[in-house]
PDB file of C-alpha atoms in Angstrom:
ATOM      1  CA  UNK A   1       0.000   0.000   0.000  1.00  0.00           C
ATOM      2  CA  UNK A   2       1.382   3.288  -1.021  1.00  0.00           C
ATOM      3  CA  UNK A   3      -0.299   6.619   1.072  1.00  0.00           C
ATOM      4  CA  UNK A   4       0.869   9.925   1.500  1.00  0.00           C
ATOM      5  CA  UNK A   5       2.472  10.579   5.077  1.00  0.00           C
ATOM      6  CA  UNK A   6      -0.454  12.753   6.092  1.00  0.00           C
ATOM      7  CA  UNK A   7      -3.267   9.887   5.950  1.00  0.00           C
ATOM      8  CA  UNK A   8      -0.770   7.571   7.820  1.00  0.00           C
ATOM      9  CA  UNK A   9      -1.865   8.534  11.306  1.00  0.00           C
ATOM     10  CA  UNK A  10      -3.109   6.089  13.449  1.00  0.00           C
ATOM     11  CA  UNK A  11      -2.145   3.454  10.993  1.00  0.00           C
ATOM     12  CA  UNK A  12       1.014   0.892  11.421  1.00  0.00           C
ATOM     13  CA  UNK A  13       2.612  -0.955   9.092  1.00  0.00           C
ATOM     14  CA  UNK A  14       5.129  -4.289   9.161  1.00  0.00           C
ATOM     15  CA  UNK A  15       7.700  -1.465   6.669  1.00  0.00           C
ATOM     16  CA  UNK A  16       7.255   2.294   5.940  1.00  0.00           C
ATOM     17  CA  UNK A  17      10.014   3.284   3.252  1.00  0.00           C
ATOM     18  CA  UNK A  18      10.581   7.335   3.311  1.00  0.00           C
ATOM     19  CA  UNK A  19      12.035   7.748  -0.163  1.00  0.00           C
ATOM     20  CA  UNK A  20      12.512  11.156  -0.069  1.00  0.00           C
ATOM     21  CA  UNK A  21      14.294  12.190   3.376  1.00  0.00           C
ATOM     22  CA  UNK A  22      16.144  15.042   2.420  1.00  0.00           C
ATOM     23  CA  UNK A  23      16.148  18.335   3.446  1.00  0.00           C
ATOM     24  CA  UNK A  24      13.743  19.925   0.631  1.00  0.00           C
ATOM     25  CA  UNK A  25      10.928  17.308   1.667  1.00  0.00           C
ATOM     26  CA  UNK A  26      11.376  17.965   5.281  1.00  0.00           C
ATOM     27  CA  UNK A  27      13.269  20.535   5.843  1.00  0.00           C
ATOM     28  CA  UNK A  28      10.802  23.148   7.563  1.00  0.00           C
ATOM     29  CA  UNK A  29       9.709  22.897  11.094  1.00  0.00           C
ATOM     30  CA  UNK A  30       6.124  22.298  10.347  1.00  0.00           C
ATOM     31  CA  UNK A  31       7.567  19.343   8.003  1.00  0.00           C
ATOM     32  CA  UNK A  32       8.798  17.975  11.143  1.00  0.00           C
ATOM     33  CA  UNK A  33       5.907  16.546  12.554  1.00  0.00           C
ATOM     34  CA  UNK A  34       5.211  14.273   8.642  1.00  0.00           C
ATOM     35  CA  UNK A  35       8.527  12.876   8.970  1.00  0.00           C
ATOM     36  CA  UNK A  36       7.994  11.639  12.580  1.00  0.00           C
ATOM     37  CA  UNK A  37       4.276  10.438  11.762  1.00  0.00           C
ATOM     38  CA  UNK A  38       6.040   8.484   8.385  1.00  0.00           C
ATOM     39  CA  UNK A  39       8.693   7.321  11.125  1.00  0.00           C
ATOM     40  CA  UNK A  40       6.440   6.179  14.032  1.00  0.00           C
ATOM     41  CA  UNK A  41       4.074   4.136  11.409  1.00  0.00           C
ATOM     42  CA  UNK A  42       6.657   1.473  10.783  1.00  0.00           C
ATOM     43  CA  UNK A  43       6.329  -1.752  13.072  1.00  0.00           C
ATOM     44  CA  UNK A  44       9.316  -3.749  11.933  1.00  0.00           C
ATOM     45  CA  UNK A  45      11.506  -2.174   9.492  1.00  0.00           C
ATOM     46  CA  UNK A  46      12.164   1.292   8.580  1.00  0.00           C
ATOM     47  CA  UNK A  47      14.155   2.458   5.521  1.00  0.00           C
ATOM     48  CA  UNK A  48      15.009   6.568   4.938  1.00  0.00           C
ATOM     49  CA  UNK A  49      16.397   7.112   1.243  1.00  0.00           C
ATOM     50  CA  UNK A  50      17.845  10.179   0.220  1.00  0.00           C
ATOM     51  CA  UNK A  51      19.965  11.257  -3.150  1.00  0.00           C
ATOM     52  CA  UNK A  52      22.007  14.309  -1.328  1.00  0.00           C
ATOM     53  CA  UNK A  53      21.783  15.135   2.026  1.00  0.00           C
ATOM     54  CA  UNK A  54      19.648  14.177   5.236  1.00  0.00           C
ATOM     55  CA  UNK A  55      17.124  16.210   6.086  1.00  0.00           C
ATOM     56  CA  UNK A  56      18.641  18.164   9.946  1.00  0.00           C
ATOM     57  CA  UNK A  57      16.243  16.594  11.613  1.00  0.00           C
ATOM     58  CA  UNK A  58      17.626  13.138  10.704  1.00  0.00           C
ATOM     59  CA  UNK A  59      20.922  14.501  10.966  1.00  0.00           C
ATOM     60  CA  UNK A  60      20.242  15.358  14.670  1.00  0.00           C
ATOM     61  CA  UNK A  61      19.696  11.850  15.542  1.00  0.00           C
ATOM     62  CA  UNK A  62      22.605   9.691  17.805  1.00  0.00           C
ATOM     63  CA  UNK A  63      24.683   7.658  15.329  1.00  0.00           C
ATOM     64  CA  UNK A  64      23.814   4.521  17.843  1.00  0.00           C
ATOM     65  CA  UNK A  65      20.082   4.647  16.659  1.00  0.00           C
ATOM     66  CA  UNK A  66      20.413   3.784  12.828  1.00  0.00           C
ATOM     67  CA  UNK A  67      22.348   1.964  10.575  1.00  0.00           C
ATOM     68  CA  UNK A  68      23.927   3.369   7.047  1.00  0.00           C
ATOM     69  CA  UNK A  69      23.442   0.870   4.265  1.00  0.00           C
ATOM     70  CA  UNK A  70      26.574   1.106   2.331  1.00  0.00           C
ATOM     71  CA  UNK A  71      25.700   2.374  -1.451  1.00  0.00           C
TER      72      UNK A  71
END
């Protein structure tokens, strides 16, 4: 199933791919709060995809709390 981040709430899913994670899809504060809810919907597996750089507010996260696929 393929749905926009903002009809995601209150759903879960077993994986939630982001494919877009980059500072021009969620780089404003009020942007913030879609990239959490796209986050938070995953059960078992999430996967962020970006072409350039992270969006900050992935950036701010601890190293410890993801792994980087090598590509």
């Amino acid at each position: 199933m393929i749905i926009p981040v903002y009809l995601a709430k209150g759903l879960e899913f077993d994986a939630v791919l982001v494919y877009d994670a980059s500072p021009a899809a969620y780089g404003r504060n009020n942007e913030r709060k879609l990239l959490y809810t796209a986050c938070t919907r995953a059960m078992h597996r999430l996967h962020l995809y970006t072409t350039g750089d992270w969006s900050r507010f992935v950036q701010a996260l601890p190293a410890n709390l993801y792994e980087k696929a090598p590509y």
